[in-house]
Coordinates of C-alpha atoms in Angstrom, one line a residue:
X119 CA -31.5 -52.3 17.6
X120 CA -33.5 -52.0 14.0
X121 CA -37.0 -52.3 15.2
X122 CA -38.3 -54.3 11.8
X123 CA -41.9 -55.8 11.2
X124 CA -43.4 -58.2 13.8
X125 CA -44.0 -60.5 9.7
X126 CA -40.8 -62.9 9.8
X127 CA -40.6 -64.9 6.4
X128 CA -39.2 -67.9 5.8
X129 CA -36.8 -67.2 3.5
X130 CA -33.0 -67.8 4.2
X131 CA -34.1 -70.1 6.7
X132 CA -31.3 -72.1 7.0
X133 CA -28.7 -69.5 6.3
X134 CA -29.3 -66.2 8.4
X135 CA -26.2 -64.0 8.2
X136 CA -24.8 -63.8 4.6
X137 CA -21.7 -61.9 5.5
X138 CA -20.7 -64.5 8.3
X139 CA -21.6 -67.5 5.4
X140 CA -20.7 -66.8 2.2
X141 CA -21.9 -68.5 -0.8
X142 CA -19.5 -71.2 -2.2
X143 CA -20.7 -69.4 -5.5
X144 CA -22.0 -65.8 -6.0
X145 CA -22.8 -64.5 -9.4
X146 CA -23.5 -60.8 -9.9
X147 CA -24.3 -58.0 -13.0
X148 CA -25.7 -55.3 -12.7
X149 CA -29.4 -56.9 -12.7
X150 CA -29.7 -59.7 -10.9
X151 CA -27.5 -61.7 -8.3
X152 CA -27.4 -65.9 -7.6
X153 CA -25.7 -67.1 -4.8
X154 CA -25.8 -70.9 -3.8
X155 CA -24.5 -71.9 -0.1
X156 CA -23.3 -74.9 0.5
X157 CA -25.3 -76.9 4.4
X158 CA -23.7 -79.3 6.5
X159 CA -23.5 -79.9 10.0
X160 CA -22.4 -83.0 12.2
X161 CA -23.0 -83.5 15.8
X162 CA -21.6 -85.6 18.3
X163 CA -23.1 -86.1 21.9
X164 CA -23.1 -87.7 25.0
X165 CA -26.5 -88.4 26.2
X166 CA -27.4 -89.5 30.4
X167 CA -29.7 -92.0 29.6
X168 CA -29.0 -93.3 25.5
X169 CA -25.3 -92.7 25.5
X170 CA -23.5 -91.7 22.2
X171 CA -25.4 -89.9 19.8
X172 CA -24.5 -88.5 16.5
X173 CA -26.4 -86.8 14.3
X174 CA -24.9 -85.4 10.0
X175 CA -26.7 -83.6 7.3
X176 CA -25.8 -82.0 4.6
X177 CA -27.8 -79.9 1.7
X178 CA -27.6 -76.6 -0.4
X179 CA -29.4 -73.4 -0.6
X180 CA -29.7 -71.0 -3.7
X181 CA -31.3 -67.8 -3.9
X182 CA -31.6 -65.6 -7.0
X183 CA -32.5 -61.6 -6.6
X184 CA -33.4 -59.2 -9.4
X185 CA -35.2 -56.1 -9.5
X186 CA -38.3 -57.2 -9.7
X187 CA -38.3 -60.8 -9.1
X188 CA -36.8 -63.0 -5.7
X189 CA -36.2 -67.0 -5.7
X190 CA -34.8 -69.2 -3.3
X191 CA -35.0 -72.9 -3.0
X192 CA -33.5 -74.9 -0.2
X193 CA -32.9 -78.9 0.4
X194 CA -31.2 -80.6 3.6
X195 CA -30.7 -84.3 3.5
X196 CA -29.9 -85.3 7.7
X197 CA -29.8 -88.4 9.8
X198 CA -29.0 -89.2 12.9
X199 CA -30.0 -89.3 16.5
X200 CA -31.7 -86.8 19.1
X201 CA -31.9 -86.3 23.2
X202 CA -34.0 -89.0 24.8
X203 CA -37.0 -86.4 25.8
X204 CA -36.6 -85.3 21.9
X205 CA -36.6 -88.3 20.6
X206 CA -39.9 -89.6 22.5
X207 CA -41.7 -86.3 21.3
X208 CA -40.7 -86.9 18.0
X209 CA -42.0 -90.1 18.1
X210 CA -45.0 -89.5 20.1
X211 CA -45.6 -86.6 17.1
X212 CA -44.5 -89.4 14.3
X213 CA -42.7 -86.0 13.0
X214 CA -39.7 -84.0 13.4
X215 CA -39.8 -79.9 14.6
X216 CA -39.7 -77.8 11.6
X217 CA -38.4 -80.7 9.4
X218 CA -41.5 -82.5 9.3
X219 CA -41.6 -86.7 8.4
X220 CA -39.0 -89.0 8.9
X221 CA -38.0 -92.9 9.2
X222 CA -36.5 -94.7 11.3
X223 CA -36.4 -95.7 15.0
X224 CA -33.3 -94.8 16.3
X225 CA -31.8 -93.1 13.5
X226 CA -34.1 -90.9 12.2
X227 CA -33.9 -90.1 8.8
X228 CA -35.3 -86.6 7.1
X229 CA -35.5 -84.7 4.0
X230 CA -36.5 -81.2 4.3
X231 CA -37.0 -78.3 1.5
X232 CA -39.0 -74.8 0.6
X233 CA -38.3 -72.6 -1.6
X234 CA -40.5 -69.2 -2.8
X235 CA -41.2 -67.4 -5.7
X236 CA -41.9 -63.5 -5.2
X237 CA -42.9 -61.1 -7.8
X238 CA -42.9 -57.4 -7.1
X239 CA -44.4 -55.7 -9.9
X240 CA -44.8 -52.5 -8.0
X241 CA -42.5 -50.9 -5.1
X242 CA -45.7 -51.2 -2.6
X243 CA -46.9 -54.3 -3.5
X244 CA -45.5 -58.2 -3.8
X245 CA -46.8 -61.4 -4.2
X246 CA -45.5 -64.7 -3.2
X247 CA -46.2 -68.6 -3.7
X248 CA -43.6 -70.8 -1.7
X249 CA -43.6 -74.1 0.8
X250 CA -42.5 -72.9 3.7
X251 CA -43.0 -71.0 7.3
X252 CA -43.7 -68.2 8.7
X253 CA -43.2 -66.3 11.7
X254 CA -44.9 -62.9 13.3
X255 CA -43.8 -61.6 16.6
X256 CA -40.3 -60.0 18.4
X257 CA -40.0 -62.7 20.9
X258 CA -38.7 -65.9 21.0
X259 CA -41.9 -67.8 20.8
X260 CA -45.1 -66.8 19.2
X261 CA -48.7 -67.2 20.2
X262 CA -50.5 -65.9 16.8
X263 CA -48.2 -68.1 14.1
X264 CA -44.9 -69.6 14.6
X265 CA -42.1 -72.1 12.6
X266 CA -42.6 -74.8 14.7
X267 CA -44.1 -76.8 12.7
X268 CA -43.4 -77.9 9.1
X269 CA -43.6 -76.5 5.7
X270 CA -46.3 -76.0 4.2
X271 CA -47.8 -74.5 0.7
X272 CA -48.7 -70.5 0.6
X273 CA -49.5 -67.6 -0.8
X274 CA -49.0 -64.4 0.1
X275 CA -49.8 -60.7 -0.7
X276 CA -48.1 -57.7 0.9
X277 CA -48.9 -53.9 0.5
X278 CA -46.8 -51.7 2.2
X279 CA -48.4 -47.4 1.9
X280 CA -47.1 -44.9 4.1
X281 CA -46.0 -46.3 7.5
X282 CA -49.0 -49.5 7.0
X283 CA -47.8 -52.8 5.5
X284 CA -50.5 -54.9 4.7
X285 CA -50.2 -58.9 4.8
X286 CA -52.8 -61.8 4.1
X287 CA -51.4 -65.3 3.6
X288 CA -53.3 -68.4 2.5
X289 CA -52.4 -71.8 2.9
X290 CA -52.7 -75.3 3.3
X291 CA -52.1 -77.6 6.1
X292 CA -53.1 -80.7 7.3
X293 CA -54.6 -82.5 10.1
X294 CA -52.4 -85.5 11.3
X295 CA -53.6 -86.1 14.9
X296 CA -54.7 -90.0 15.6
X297 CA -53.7 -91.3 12.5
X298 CA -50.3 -93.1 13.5
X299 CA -50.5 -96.5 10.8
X300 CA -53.0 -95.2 8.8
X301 CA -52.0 -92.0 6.9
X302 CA -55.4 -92.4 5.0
X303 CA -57.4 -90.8 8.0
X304 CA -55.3 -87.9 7.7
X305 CA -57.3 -84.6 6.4
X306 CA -56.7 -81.5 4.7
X307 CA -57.6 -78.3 5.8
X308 CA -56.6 -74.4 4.9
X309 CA -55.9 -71.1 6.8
X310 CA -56.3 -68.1 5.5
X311 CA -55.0 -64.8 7.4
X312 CA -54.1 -60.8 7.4
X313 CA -51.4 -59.0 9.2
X314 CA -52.0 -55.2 9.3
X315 CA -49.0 -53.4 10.8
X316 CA -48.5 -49.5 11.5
X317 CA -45.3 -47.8 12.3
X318 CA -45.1 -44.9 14.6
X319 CA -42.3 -42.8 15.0
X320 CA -39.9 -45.2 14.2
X321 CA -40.2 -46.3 18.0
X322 CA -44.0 -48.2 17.8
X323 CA -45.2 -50.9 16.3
X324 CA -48.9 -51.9 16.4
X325 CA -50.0 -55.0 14.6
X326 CA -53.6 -56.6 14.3
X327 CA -53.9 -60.2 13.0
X328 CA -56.5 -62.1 12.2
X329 CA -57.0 -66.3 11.1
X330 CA -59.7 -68.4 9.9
X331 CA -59.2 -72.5 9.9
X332 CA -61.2 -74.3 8.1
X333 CA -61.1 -77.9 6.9
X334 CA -61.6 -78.8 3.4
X335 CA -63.9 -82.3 3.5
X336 CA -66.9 -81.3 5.2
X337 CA -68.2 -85.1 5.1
X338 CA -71.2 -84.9 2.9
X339 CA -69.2 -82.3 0.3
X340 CA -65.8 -81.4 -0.4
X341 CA -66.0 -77.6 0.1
X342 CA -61.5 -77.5 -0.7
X343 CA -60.7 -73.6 -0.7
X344 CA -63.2 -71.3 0.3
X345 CA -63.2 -68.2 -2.2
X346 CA -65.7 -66.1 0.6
X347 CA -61.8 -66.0 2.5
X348 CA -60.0 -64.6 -0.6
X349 CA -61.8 -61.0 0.3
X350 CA -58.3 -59.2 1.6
X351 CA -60.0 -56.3 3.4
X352 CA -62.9 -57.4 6.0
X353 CA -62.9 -59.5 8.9
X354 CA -63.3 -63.5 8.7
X355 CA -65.7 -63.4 11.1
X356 CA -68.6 -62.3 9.4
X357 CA -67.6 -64.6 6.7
X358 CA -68.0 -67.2 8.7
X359 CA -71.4 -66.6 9.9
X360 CA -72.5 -65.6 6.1
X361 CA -71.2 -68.7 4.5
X362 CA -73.2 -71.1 7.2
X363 CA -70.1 -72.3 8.6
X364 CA -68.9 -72.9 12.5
X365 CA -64.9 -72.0 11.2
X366 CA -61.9 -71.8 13.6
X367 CA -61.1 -67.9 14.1
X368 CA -58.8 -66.3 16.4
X369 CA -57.7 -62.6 16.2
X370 CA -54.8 -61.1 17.9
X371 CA -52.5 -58.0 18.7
X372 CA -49.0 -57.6 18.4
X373 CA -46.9 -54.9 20.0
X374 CA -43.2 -53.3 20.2
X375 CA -41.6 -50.5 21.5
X376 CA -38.1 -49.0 21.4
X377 CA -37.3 -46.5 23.1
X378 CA -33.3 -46.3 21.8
X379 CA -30.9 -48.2 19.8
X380 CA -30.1 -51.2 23.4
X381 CA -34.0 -51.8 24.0
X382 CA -36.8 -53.7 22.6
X383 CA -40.1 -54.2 24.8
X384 CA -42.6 -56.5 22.7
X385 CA -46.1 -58.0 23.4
X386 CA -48.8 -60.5 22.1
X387 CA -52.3 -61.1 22.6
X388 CA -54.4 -63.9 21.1
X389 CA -57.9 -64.6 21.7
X390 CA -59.6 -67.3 20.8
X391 CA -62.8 -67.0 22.4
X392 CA -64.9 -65.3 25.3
X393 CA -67.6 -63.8 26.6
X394 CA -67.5 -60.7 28.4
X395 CA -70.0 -61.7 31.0
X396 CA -67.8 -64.7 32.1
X397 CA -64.2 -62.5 31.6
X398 CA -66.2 -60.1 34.5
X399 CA -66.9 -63.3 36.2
X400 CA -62.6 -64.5 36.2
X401 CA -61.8 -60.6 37.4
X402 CA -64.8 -60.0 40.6
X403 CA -63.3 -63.9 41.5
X404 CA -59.6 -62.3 41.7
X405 CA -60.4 -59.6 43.4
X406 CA -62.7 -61.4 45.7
X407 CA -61.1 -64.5 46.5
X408 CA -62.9 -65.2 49.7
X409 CA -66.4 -65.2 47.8
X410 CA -67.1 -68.2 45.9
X411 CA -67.7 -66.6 42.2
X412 CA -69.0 -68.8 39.8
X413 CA -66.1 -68.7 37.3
X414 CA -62.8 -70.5 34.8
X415 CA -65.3 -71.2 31.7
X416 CA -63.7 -73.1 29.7
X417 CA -64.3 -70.9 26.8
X418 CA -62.5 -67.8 27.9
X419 CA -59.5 -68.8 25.9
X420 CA -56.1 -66.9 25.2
X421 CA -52.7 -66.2 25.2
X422 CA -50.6 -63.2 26.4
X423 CA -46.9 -62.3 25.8
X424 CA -44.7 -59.9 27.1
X425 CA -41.1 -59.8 26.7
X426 CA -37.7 -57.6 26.3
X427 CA -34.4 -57.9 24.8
X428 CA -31.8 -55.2 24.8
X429 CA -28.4 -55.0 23.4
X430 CA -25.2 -53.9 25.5
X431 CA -26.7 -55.5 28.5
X432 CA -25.3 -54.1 32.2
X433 CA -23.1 -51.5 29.7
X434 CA -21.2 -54.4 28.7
X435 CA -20.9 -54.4 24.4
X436 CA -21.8 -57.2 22.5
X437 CA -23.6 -58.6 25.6
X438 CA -27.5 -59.0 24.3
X439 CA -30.4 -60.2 26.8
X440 CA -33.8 -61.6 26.5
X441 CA -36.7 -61.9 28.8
X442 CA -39.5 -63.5 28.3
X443 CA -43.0 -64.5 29.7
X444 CA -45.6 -66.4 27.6
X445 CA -49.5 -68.2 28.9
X446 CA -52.0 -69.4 27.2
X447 CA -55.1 -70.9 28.7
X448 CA -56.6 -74.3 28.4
X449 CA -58.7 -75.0 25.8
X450 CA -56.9 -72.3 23.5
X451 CA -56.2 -72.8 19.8
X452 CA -58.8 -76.0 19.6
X453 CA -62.2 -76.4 18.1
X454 CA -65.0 -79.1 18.1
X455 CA -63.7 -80.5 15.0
X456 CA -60.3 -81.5 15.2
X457 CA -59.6 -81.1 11.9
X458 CA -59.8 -76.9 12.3
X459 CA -57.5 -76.7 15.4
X460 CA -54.6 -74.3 15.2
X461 CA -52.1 -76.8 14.1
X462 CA -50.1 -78.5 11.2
X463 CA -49.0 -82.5 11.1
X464 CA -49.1 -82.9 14.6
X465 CA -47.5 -79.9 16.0
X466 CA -49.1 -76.0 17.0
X467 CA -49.0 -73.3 15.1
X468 CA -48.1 -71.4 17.6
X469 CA -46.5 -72.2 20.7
X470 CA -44.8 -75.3 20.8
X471 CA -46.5 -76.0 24.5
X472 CA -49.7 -75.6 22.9
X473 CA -52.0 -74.5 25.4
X474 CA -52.7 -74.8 29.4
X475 CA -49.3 -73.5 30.3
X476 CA -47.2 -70.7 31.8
X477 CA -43.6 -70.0 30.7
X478 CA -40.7 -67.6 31.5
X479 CA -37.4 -67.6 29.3
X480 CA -34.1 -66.0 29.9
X481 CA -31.5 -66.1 27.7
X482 CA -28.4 -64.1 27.0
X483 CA -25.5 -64.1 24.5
X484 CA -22.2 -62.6 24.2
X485 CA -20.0 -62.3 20.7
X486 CA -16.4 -61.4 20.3
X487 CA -15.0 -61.1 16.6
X488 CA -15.5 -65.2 15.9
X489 CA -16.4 -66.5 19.1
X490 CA -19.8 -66.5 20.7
X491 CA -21.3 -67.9 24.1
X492 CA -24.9 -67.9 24.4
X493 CA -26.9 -69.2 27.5
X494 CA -30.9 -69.8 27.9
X495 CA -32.8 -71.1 30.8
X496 CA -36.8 -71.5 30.3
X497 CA -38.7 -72.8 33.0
X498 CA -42.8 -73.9 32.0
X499 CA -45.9 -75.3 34.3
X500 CA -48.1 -77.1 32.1
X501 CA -51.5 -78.7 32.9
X502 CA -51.5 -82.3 31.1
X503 CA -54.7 -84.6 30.3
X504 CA -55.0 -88.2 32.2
X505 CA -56.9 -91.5 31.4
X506 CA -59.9 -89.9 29.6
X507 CA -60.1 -86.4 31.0
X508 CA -59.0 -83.8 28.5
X509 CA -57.6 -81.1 30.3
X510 CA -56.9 -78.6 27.2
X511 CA -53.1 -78.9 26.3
X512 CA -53.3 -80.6 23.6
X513 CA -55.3 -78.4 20.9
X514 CA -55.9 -81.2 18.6
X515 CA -58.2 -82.5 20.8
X516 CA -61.7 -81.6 20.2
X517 CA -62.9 -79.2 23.0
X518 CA -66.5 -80.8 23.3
X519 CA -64.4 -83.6 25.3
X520 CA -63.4 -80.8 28.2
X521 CA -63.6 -82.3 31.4
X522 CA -65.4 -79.4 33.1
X523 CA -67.2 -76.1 32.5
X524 CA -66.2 -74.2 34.9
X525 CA -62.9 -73.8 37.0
X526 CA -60.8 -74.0 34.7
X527 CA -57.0 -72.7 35.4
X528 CA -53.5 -73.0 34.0
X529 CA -51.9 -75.7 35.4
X530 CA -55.1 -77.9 35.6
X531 CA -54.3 -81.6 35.0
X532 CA -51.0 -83.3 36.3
X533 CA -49.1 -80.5 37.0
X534 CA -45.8 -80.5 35.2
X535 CA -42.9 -78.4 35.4
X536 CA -40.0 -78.3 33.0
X537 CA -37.0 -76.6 33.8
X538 CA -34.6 -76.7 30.5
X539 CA -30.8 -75.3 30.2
X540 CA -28.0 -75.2 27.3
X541 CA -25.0 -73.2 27.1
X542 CA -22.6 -73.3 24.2
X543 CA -19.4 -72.0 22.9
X544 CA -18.4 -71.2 19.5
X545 CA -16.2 -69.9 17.0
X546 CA -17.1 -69.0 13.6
X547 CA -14.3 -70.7 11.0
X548 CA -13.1 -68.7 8.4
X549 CA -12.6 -71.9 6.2
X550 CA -15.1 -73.8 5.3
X551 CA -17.2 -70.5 4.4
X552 CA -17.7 -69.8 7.6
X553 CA -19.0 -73.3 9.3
X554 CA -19.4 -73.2 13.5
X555 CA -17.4 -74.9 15.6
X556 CA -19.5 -75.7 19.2
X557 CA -19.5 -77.4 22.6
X558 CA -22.1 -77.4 24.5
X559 CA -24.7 -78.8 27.2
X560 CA -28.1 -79.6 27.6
X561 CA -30.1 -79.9 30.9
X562 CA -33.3 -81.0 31.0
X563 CA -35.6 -81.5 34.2
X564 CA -39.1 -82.9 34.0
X565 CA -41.2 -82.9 37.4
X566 CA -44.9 -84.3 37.5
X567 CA -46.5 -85.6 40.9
X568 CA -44.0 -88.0 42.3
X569 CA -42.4 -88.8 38.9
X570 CA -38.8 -86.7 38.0
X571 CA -36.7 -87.4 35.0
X572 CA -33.6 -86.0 34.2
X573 CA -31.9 -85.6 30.5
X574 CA -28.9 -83.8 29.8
X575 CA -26.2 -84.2 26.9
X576 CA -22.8 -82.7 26.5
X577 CA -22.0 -82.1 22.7
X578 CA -19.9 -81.3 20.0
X579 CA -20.0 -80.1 16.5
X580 CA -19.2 -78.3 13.6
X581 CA -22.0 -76.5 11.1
X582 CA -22.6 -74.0 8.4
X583 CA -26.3 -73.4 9.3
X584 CA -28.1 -71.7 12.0
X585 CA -31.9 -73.3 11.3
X586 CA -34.5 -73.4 14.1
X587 CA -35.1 -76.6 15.3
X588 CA -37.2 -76.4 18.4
X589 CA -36.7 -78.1 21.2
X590 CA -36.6 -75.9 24.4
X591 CA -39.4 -76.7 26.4

């Protein structure tokens, strides 16, 4: 297992192993290489509760490689229909996971693209402008920035000396969140942040990261990109406080370890806020449950991680496993203006749960020459918001609007627990450069008080690309 950089790009999104898809047309010299791929998929299902569903798309990617120079632009045109419990968060949301916008009611109707443009002029140093995503973590969800959400403008510098590499990205996203009907309250606002990763012998990983959010109308001036953020080598906190400015920071730590070729344990820590006193306070109330500690503030806010995945699982080759545990307190990722939460049209940046939850994953996945059978089961307890009462879930909701100071816990709210299952079967065809044939099922159970609902679709399909659409929770 090739322990690589907890900094994921977006590139090759949509196609993610070029020897199992090749191009429909590759052309090579002896400077520079083009390849374009041709996209397609089509789905057919059987849904409990909407019946048939069937969902096409179709698109191309092209990617162009030189010395110094890397380019790739992608477009997927798709239609069609999702699971009932999808298709009510999409429309909750007004947008599609990872795609972004769409039309339609029943047949939802998306366009998606990014593409980059990276220049190296130096072998320890790069810079990129692109619409895209990004991604930093070893686990299967991320609590410092994830691809959940949807493209979005960017640049980014990387430095890589001895065994550091060096990352800041800055971008634009915007703030989405109430405005269903009336796109014209929606409101811009950017992110700028720095990855600083160190290598140690060739077995440890350490990351540090770092994000400021910041939104770019401030009412009585427009205040657009701050330049103070462009500094690539000091912290955005002081920043913050130098430039007048209450911002949205959160800093974090991410962490592998391999200790051989079969093993991979990772970790993630994201804070967003806290104050040591009332962290004492959480820990003397743990260890002293009989006393009655004053303790939960609502602003002792983060997320942990911690995870493994291993190849050759029970000795068994080509058997790989996953586990996975993720939480992330209430309140986490928001602000007092919604406009500088943690997210992007409607959807985290992080977590797709967003905050006020618990979550353990399991997932495992066997391959033989062509065919493949992969099986995941996550199970989540998340605390949801009633009537008036924010509860901290949702982090586009502006924490001044907390419904209590103190004694505050994971799960607070209406308890709900998801329970979510899918299992599949394919076979990679040789024709067809190397589209997927499936079946498979999806089983999703939703308890909360006295109300359980059930979802679950059988399916079939056929597909050249493997992109991350998001719906396992």
């Amino acid at each position: 297992m090739e322990n690589a950089g907890g900094f994921k790009d977006s590139r090759n999104a949509l196609i993610s192993d070029s020897a199992a898809y090749p191009p429909l047309i590759d052309l090579v010299d002896k400077n520079s290489s083009t390849t374009i791929h041709p996209i397609f998929e089509y789905l057919y299902g059987s849904d409990n509760i909407d019946g048939n569903i069937q969902r096409w798309g179709i698109g191309t990617q092209v990617n162009y490689r030189s010395k110094r120079i890397d380019a790739g632009f992608t477009f997927l045109y798709n239609k069609g229909e999702y699971m009932n419990y999808r298709k009510n968060f999409i429309q909750s949301r007004e947008v599609i996971p990872g795609f972004g916008s769409y039309s339609g009611n029943q047949f939802f109707e998306s366009r998606y693209w990014d593409g980059f443009l990276a220049y190296k002029p130096a072998d320890f140093f790069e810079a990129e402008v692109g619409y895209g995503r990004k991604f930093i973590g070893h686990g299967h969800r991320s609590l410092l920035m994830s691809d959940f959400a949807s493209p979005y403008p960017y640049l980014k510098l990387q430095t890589s000396f001895w065994k550091l590499t060096y990352t800041n990205l800055f971008a634009s996203q915007s703030n989405t969140f109430g405005t269903i009907g009336n796109s014209s309250l929606q409101s811009q606002k950017f992110t700028a942040s720095h990855y600083l990763e160190l290598q140690l012998f060739n077995k440890l990983r350490i990351g540090v990261f770092e994000t400021v959010v910041w939104q770019a109308d401030e009412g009585t001036f427009f205040r657009g990109f701050d330049p103070n953020y462009l500094n690539p080598v000091i912290f955005y906190r002081p920043v913050e406080f130098s430039v007048g400015s209450s911002d949205n920071v959160l800093i974090g730590m991410n962490l592998s370890y391999e200790p051989n070729q079969n093993h991979q344990f990772y970790f993630q820590f994201m804070l967003d806020e806290f104050l040591l006193s009332e962290m004492r306070a959480d820990v003397n109330q743990e260890l002293n449950s009989e006393e009655d500690i004053r303790s939960g503030w609502w602003g002792n806010k983060y997320g942990i991680q911690i995870g493994w995945k291993g190849n050759s699982f029970f000795g068994i080759e080509n058997l790989s496993a996953r586990l996975e545990y993720n939480l992330c307190r209430p309140y986490t990722y928001a602000h007092s203006n919604p406009t500088q939460a943690y997210t992007h049209n409607s959807l985290p940046l992080a977590h797709p749960l967003g905050a006020n939850f618990q979550e353990g994953i399991i997932q495992l996945s066997y391959q033989k020459k062509k065919w493949k059978l992969n099986a995941q089961y996550n199970n989540s307890l998340q605390g949801l918001s009633f009537g008036s009462l924010n509860f901290g879930e949702n982090p586009e909701i502006s924490n001044t609007t907390r419904s209590k100071e103190y004694e505050n816990f994971i799960g607070q709210g209406i308890a709900q627990r998801n329970q979510y299952v899918e299992t599949y079967l394919s076979r990679r065809m040789k024709m067809l450069w190397g589209a997927e044939l499936s079946l498979g099922y999806v089983w999703r159970q939703s308890n909360s008080e006295d109300l359980t609902s059930v979802n679950n679709m059988i399916y079939f399909g056929v597909r050249t690309n493997l992109f991350r659409q998001t719906f396992d929770f």
